[in-house]
Amino acid sequence: MRRRACAPSPSAATPTTAPSATAPSSRTASAAGAQWRRYDPGPLGRQRCRGDVRGVRVLDLSDGRAGAYCSRLLAMTGAEVVVGEPLEGSHLRRSRMVDTRAGPVSVAWEYLRANTASVVVNPGTSLTELARDVDVVVLDVHGDLTPARAEIASARNAHPRLVAAVITPYGFTGPKSAWRAGPLEHWALGGHMSLNGEPDRHPLPGGGPWLTHLVGATAAIGIQAALVHAAATGRGDLVEISALEALANAHQWSFSLYTHNGVNKRRWGNRFGEQHHPLALYECIDGWVCIAAVSIHQWEGFCIAMDQVELLARDDFYVPAVRFDHADELDEIISAWAATKTVAEAVADLQANQVPSGPVASLDDMLASPQLAARGYWAHLAAAHAPVGDARQDEPGAGGVPTARLPGPPAHIEGATPPFRRAPALGTGLDGTASDGRSWPAGAKPLAGVRVIEFTIAWAGPLVCRMLGDLGADVIKIEHPTARGLAMPPAEMILAERGGWEWGQLPGPLSRNGIFLNNDPGDDWFNRLGHWNKMNRSKRGLCLDLKAPGGRDVLRKLVETADIVVNNYSPRGVRSAGITRAELREMNPAIVTLDMSGFGATGPDAERISWGPVLDAASGLASATGYPDSGPYKQGIAFPDVVGGLHGTVIALAALWQHWRTAEPVGVDLSQLETAINVAGDQFVEASMRPPGAPHPPRRGARTADAAPAGVYRCRGDDAWLTLTVDDDATWKSLAELLGDAECEPRWTTAAARHANHDVIDAVIERWTATRDKHEAAAELQAAGISASAVMTIADIVNDDHSAARGLMVDHARPGEQPQLFPGMPFRFDMTPAALSPPPRLGQHNEDILTELGYTPAEITDLYSRNTIATAPPD
């Protein structure tokens, strides 16, 4: 009998009657399933129970968005977070200012620092002294890291249980370790900007500092893992979060396409490049719609919805990549159809035919969303912070329309979601009173013993479970025999298409979606899928048909031994698979469940089907992205998938903490739509505070209200660009000296003057960058103390000296296979072990897992004969 990670008490096993769903019970049933037993969780489990995240004290000394977003997530999952600020207050208090009745208010501060407290840190106070009574310290460091590293080492020596999390642009080591980077540079250095926008225009960042927030979410995961390890071992850790590594982790199959085929993924405007079509935005009579017809049945439904059934006669169009190769032809048909429809009509027709689709919503649309209202998503600020000149009141039910609103938590954790608290005034403690400043400024893998049962597809869910597996959990991925796709076309067709293929050439459409190493599907193509292998390392594989004879019995026995079950199906799919929260609790009354559907389990849109780009549109993110003269733009990757995956990992760890604390079952309802809104939170606050009838702010391209100049500039060579950001007057002086251009006027020494003359300044900068290699120009700017980055392609990142020095890429090849490189861990520990292992072959661990569950060899053979389990797709 396997030892559980944590049970309700260390008492001896005692038979009881079957408990209610909320009774504190263990997870292991007798053979008959009628009686339940309690087991000693062992020292590891008991320590975890005492290490409840609700008792964790976090001192956040960071002054940027990544650290603030990290702490926001920790606070929303129950930690006590205190922000340490200088005498003049945090830089964030002066970012994104909006005029209100109570005076100027920073929407960034209100959003990012909700549910925290503030304390003024006396100048000269050492980190060792500051960290005396805390569990976690969060820092962000740019430039020379040497002093910070020495301070952190001293604090850790003095406080062995301390978890010190340090966020840097490039990590503690490597040629770029002293380089600076802000939100715009994050889009450039992580390879994301190179995929966004039109191929004949400059690449686009997303419409806000969203990647910076994902760096913060990644930091929160590393901190949670280190806390689990500290609770079990009594030793803290150093968690090193490099933005480069965190953002390399935030890619879909961009890296696989390069490392497996030598193809540098490019930007395609509003199309989803190379592999699927239609997966794009189209203009309707009154707005824009996102259409995502990916699978065979979705393509068929799409043709029916458009009344273009003759397209179904094109056998080649059943291959998504063929449709992409004919995108111009198809878009003429699709655009003509969309132009005759309102957005509501188009979405209704498509959803009626089970085609993932949705409106390209504005921020205001989302603030008025019936789906979000039904889920009670928004939190409200005080009425004093209504905009100047707005007669509406702020509190719901007070007789007016709510205005100042913030996104709520990224998910609801049963029994563990704390009440909302406003961001603190300077020096305001956890109880809302002024702080005197005296108390604050004066072995085993972390998830070893935790079993995860995974029912996921695509990207968001697999990313959650991959990260839990990397941290030591026993992740068992349940796959239907057809889960990795239907059988490939006949071998002779693949070979004919492959003839003449050379490294660096985009593979033909029949094999392109597989991203096979060296464009070779081999005999076991289902084990060679590059995009699947990227998302599923550190797991064991069980190929199981739940609806075949004996399938439910296997599921029941698995769930009885599990800690958490994760799925990212729609509510309809969850019901079809028989893995609803109620059904799983019948199998295991203490199970933790994480449901991470597109729109959440409740509300009028709960049953809608979606892909990441549909959520990109539906969340308001696409409407905020684009050139100043353009319509909306989707991201070059399915961006909400990685957002949902990272937030889902934070929430999964928090739910496990909650279970360890209470021994109760914990259910989590995560809406990927709501996690996408979370990364743009302060933009929604700002939108909610605009006076009635005020126009929507224009799309800004690469510019920002917080810095000038800030932009993307052409360099020497084909499609070569760099970004730079000037966020204060001293940095502008350094840039002007470096440019050495007579047109740099003295009057541009103020931010207001630089904003007013941004076009002229951009022309001056581009005269300088156009003569330089993008990497050399970025190095010159960094040497002058200016935040800058080449717009890195995936090839640039893989081949960069800094990436090599950091060991960014790791080999996931299984025994006997050629090397297969993928980005490694998105954070690094000084002491906490990680557990990377190659992805499983289809059904690779069938016998091992079933034997652990008590099946005999004869019973396993019988399950194979009934096609209940398998190691290959059906013919």
Coordinates of C-alpha atoms in Angstrom, one line a residue, residues 147-482:
P147 CA 25.8 43.1 -4.2
A148 CA 22.3 41.5 -4.2
R149 CA 23.9 38.0 -4.4
A150 CA 26.1 38.8 -1.4
E151 CA 23.1 40.1 0.6
I152 CA 21.0 37.1 -0.2
A153 CA 23.7 34.7 0.8
S154 CA 24.1 36.5 4.2
A155 CA 20.3 36.5 4.8
R156 CA 20.1 32.8 4.0
N157 CA 23.0 31.9 6.3
A158 CA 21.3 33.8 9.1
H159 CA 17.8 32.4 8.4
P160 CA 18.2 28.8 7.1
R161 CA 14.4 28.3 6.5
L162 CA 14.2 31.5 4.4
V163 CA 13.0 31.2 0.8
A164 CA 14.6 34.0 -1.2
A165 CA 13.1 34.5 -4.7
V166 CA 15.0 36.7 -7.0
I167 CA 13.6 37.8 -10.4
T168 CA 16.2 39.0 -13.0
P169 CA 16.0 39.5 -16.8
Y170 CA 18.7 36.9 -17.7
G171 CA 19.7 35.0 -14.5
F172 CA 22.6 35.2 -12.1
T173 CA 25.1 33.9 -14.6
G174 CA 26.0 34.2 -18.3
P175 CA 27.2 37.0 -20.6
K176 CA 23.9 38.9 -20.3
S177 CA 23.5 38.6 -16.5
A178 CA 23.9 42.3 -16.0
W179 CA 21.5 43.4 -18.8
R180 CA 18.3 45.3 -18.0
A181 CA 14.9 44.6 -19.3
G182 CA 11.4 46.0 -18.8
P183 CA 8.0 44.9 -20.1
L184 CA 8.6 45.8 -23.7
E185 CA 12.0 44.0 -23.7
H186 CA 10.3 40.9 -22.2
W187 CA 8.3 40.7 -25.4
A188 CA 11.5 40.9 -27.4
L189 CA 14.0 38.7 -25.5
G190 CA 11.6 35.8 -25.0
G191 CA 10.9 35.3 -28.7
H192 CA 7.2 36.2 -28.5
M193 CA 7.4 39.6 -30.3
S194 CA 9.0 38.0 -33.4
L195 CA 5.7 36.0 -33.9
N196 CA 3.3 38.9 -33.5
G197 CA 2.1 41.3 -36.2
E198 CA 2.3 41.6 -40.0
P199 CA 5.3 40.1 -41.8
D200 CA 5.8 43.3 -43.7
R201 CA 5.6 45.6 -40.7
H202 CA 7.5 45.9 -37.4
P203 CA 6.7 43.0 -35.0
L204 CA 4.2 43.8 -32.2
P205 CA 4.3 43.3 -28.5
G206 CA 1.0 42.3 -26.9
G207 CA -1.2 45.2 -25.8
G208 CA 0.1 45.3 -22.2
P209 CA 2.8 44.1 -19.9
W210 CA 1.4 40.6 -19.9
L211 CA 4.6 38.6 -20.3
T212 CA 6.0 40.4 -17.3
H213 CA 3.1 39.2 -15.3
L214 CA 3.7 35.7 -16.5
V215 CA 7.3 35.9 -15.2
G216 CA 5.7 36.8 -11.9
A217 CA 3.4 33.8 -12.1
T218 CA 6.4 31.6 -12.8
A219 CA 8.1 33.0 -9.7
A220 CA 5.0 32.2 -7.6
I221 CA 5.2 28.5 -8.7
G222 CA 8.9 28.3 -7.8
I223 CA 8.2 29.9 -4.4
Q224 CA 5.4 27.4 -3.7
A225 CA 7.6 24.5 -4.5
A226 CA 10.4 25.8 -2.3
L227 CA 7.9 26.3 0.6
V228 CA 6.8 22.7 0.3
H229 CA 10.4 21.5 0.3
A230 CA 11.1 23.8 3.3
A231 CA 8.1 22.4 5.2
A232 CA 9.3 18.9 4.7
T233 CA 13.1 19.4 5.3
G234 CA 13.4 22.5 7.4
R235 CA 15.6 24.1 4.8
G236 CA 14.8 27.2 2.7
D237 CA 16.1 27.9 -0.7
L238 CA 17.2 30.4 -3.3
V239 CA 14.7 30.5 -6.2
E240 CA 16.2 32.1 -9.3
I241 CA 13.7 33.3 -11.9
S242 CA 15.2 34.5 -15.2
A243 CA 12.7 36.2 -17.5
L244 CA 14.4 34.6 -20.4
E245 CA 13.9 31.1 -19.1
A246 CA 10.4 31.8 -17.9
L247 CA 9.3 33.2 -21.3
A248 CA 11.0 30.4 -23.2
N249 CA 8.8 28.1 -21.2
A250 CA 5.8 30.1 -22.3
H251 CA 5.9 28.9 -26.0
Q252 CA 3.8 26.3 -27.7
W253 CA 5.7 24.5 -30.4
S254 CA 7.9 27.4 -31.7
F255 CA 11.0 25.8 -30.2
S256 CA 10.1 22.3 -31.4
L257 CA 9.7 23.5 -35.0
Y258 CA 13.2 24.9 -34.9
T259 CA 15.0 22.1 -33.0
H260 CA 13.3 19.3 -34.9
N261 CA 13.0 20.8 -38.4
G262 CA 15.4 23.8 -38.5
V263 CA 12.4 26.1 -39.2
N264 CA 12.3 29.6 -37.6
K265 CA 8.6 30.2 -36.9
R266 CA 7.5 33.6 -38.2
R267 CA 4.7 36.0 -37.8
W268 CA 1.5 35.8 -39.9
G269 CA -0.7 38.7 -38.9
N270 CA -4.0 37.3 -37.7
R271 CA -3.5 33.8 -39.0
F272 CA -2.1 31.0 -36.9
G273 CA 1.1 30.3 -38.7
E274 CA 2.1 27.1 -40.6
Q275 CA -0.2 24.5 -39.1
H276 CA -3.9 25.4 -38.8
H277 CA -6.5 27.3 -40.7
P278 CA -8.9 28.9 -40.2
L279 CA -7.7 29.9 -36.7
A280 CA -7.9 33.6 -37.2
L281 CA -9.8 36.9 -36.8
Y282 CA -12.4 38.1 -39.4
E283 CA -14.3 41.4 -39.7
C284 CA -18.1 41.3 -39.4
I285 CA -20.7 44.0 -39.9
D286 CA -20.3 45.4 -36.3
G287 CA -16.9 44.0 -35.1
W288 CA -14.6 41.1 -35.3
V289 CA -14.9 37.4 -34.7
C290 CA -12.4 34.7 -34.0
I291 CA -12.9 31.3 -35.7
A292 CA -11.0 28.2 -34.8
A293 CA -11.9 25.2 -36.9
V294 CA -9.1 22.8 -36.2
S295 CA -10.3 19.2 -36.0
I296 CA -12.1 17.3 -38.7
H297 CA -15.6 17.6 -37.2
Q298 CA -15.0 21.3 -36.5
W299 CA -14.0 21.8 -40.2
E300 CA -17.2 20.0 -41.3
G301 CA -19.3 22.1 -38.9
F302 CA -17.6 25.2 -40.2
C303 CA -18.4 24.5 -43.8
I304 CA -22.0 23.7 -42.9
A305 CA -22.3 27.0 -40.9
M306 CA -21.1 29.0 -43.9
D307 CA -23.3 27.0 -46.3
Q308 CA -20.2 26.0 -48.2
V309 CA -20.7 22.2 -48.2
E310 CA -18.9 22.0 -51.5
L311 CA -15.7 22.5 -49.6
L312 CA -16.2 19.2 -48.0
A313 CA -15.6 17.6 -51.4
R314 CA -12.0 18.8 -51.1
D315 CA -10.4 15.7 -49.5
D316 CA -7.1 17.6 -49.0
F317 CA -8.8 20.3 -46.9
Y318 CA -9.3 17.8 -44.1
V319 CA -5.6 18.3 -43.4
P320 CA -5.3 21.5 -41.3
A321 CA -1.9 22.5 -42.8
V322 CA -3.2 22.1 -46.3
R323 CA -5.9 24.6 -45.4
F324 CA -3.2 26.9 -44.2
D325 CA -1.3 26.6 -47.5
H326 CA -4.6 27.7 -49.2
A327 CA -5.3 30.4 -46.7
D328 CA -5.6 33.2 -49.3
E329 CA -8.2 31.2 -51.2
L330 CA -10.2 30.3 -48.1
D331 CA -10.0 33.7 -46.6
E332 CA -11.8 35.2 -49.6
I333 CA -14.7 32.9 -48.9
I334 CA -14.6 33.3 -45.1
S335 CA -14.3 37.1 -45.2
A336 CA -17.2 37.4 -47.6
W337 CA -19.4 35.3 -45.3
A338 CA -18.3 37.2 -42.2
A339 CA -19.0 40.5 -43.9
T340 CA -22.7 39.6 -44.1
K341 CA -23.0 38.7 -40.4
T342 CA -23.1 40.6 -37.1
V343 CA -20.7 39.2 -34.6
A344 CA -23.6 37.7 -32.6
E345 CA -25.0 36.0 -35.7
A346 CA -21.6 34.6 -36.7
V347 CA -20.9 33.2 -33.3
A348 CA -24.4 31.7 -32.9
D349 CA -24.1 29.9 -36.3
L350 CA -20.6 28.6 -35.6
Q351 CA -21.3 27.5 -32.0
A352 CA -24.5 25.7 -33.2
N353 CA -22.2 23.6 -35.4
Q354 CA -19.7 23.0 -32.6
V355 CA -17.1 25.3 -34.1
P356 CA -15.0 27.1 -31.4
S357 CA -15.6 30.8 -32.0
G358 CA -16.3 34.0 -30.2
P359 CA -16.3 37.8 -30.5
V360 CA -13.2 39.9 -30.4
A361 CA -14.4 41.6 -27.2
S362 CA -13.2 45.0 -25.9
L363 CA -12.3 45.7 -22.3
D364 CA -15.7 47.4 -21.9
D365 CA -17.4 44.3 -23.3
M366 CA -15.8 42.2 -20.7
L367 CA -16.7 44.6 -17.9
A368 CA -20.3 44.2 -19.0
S369 CA -20.1 40.4 -19.6
P370 CA -23.1 38.4 -18.3
Q371 CA -20.8 35.4 -18.0
L372 CA -18.4 37.2 -15.6
A373 CA -21.3 38.8 -13.7
A374 CA -22.9 35.4 -13.2
R375 CA -19.7 34.1 -11.7
G376 CA -19.2 37.1 -9.4
Y377 CA -15.9 37.8 -10.9
W378 CA -15.3 41.5 -10.3
A379 CA -14.1 43.1 -7.1
H380 CA -15.0 46.7 -6.3
L381 CA -13.0 49.7 -5.1
A382 CA -14.3 52.5 -2.8
A383 CA -16.7 55.1 -4.2
A384 CA -14.2 57.8 -3.6
H385 CA -12.2 56.5 -6.4
A386 CA -14.9 57.0 -9.1
P387 CA -13.5 59.1 -12.0
V388 CA -13.7 62.9 -11.8
G389 CA -17.0 64.1 -13.2
D390 CA -18.6 60.6 -13.0
A391 CA -21.9 60.7 -11.1
R392 CA -22.1 56.9 -10.8
Q393 CA -21.5 55.3 -7.5
D394 CA -18.9 52.6 -7.2
E395 CA -20.3 50.0 -4.8
P396 CA -22.7 47.5 -6.2
G397 CA -26.2 47.9 -4.9
A398 CA -25.7 51.6 -4.0
G399 CA -28.0 52.8 -6.7
G400 CA -25.6 53.4 -9.5
V401 CA -23.5 51.4 -12.0
P402 CA -20.3 50.0 -10.6
T403 CA -17.2 51.7 -12.1
A404 CA -13.9 51.0 -10.4
R405 CA -13.5 47.3 -10.7
L406 CA -10.7 44.8 -10.5
P407 CA -10.4 41.2 -11.8
G408 CA -11.0 38.7 -9.0
P409 CA -8.8 35.7 -8.2
P410 CA -7.7 33.6 -11.2
A411 CA -9.7 30.7 -9.8
H412 CA -12.0 29.8 -6.9
I413 CA -10.5 27.3 -4.5
E414 CA -13.1 25.7 -2.4
G415 CA -12.8 26.9 1.2
A416 CA -9.6 28.9 0.6
T417 CA -10.3 32.1 -1.4
P418 CA -9.6 35.0 1.0
P419 CA -11.9 38.1 1.0
F420 CA -10.8 41.1 -1.2
R421 CA -8.8 43.9 0.4
R422 CA -7.9 47.2 -1.2
A423 CA -4.2 47.9 -2.0
P424 CA -2.7 49.6 1.1
A425 CA -1.7 53.1 1.7
L426 CA 2.0 53.7 2.3
G427 CA 3.0 52.1 5.6
T428 CA -0.4 50.5 6.3
G429 CA -0.1 47.1 8.1
L430 CA -2.1 43.9 7.6
D431 CA -4.8 45.1 10.1
G432 CA -5.2 48.4 8.2
T433 CA -3.4 50.5 10.9
A434 CA -0.2 52.4 10.5
S435 CA 3.0 50.3 10.9
D436 CA 5.7 51.7 13.2
G437 CA 8.3 49.9 11.0
R438 CA 9.9 48.0 13.9
S439 CA 8.8 44.4 13.3
W440 CA 9.6 44.3 9.6
P441 CA 12.4 46.7 8.7
A442 CA 14.3 46.3 12.0
G443 CA 16.2 16.5 0.2
A444 CA 13.2 15.0 -1.2
K445 CA 11.6 16.5 -4.3
P446 CA 9.0 18.9 -3.2
L447 CA 6.0 16.9 -4.5
A448 CA 7.4 13.5 -3.9
G449 CA 4.5 11.2 -2.9
V450 CA 1.9 13.3 -4.6
R451 CA -0.1 11.5 -7.3
V452 CA -1.7 13.5 -10.1
I453 CA -4.2 11.9 -12.5
E454 CA -4.2 13.9 -15.7
F455 CA -7.1 14.2 -18.2
T456 CA -5.9 17.0 -20.5
I457 CA -5.5 17.9 -24.1
A458 CA -3.7 20.6 -26.1
W459 CA -1.5 22.9 -24.0
A460 CA -2.9 24.5 -20.8
G461 CA -3.7 21.4 -18.9
P462 CA -0.6 19.5 -20.0
L463 CA 1.6 22.4 -18.9
V464 CA 0.1 22.3 -15.3
C465 CA 0.8 18.6 -15.0
R466 CA 4.2 18.8 -16.6
M467 CA 5.3 21.4 -14.0
L468 CA 3.9 19.3 -11.2
G469 CA 5.9 16.4 -12.6
D470 CA 9.0 18.4 -12.9
L471 CA 8.6 19.1 -9.1
G472 CA 8.5 15.4 -8.3
A473 CA 4.8 14.5 -8.4
D474 CA 3.9 11.1 -9.9
V475 CA 1.8 12.4 -12.8
I476 CA -0.2 9.7 -14.6
K477 CA -1.5 10.9 -17.9
I478 CA -4.6 9.1 -19.1
E479 CA -4.9 8.9 -22.8
H480 CA -7.5 7.4 -25.1
P481 CA -5.9 5.3 -27.8
T482 CA -6.8 8.0 -30.4

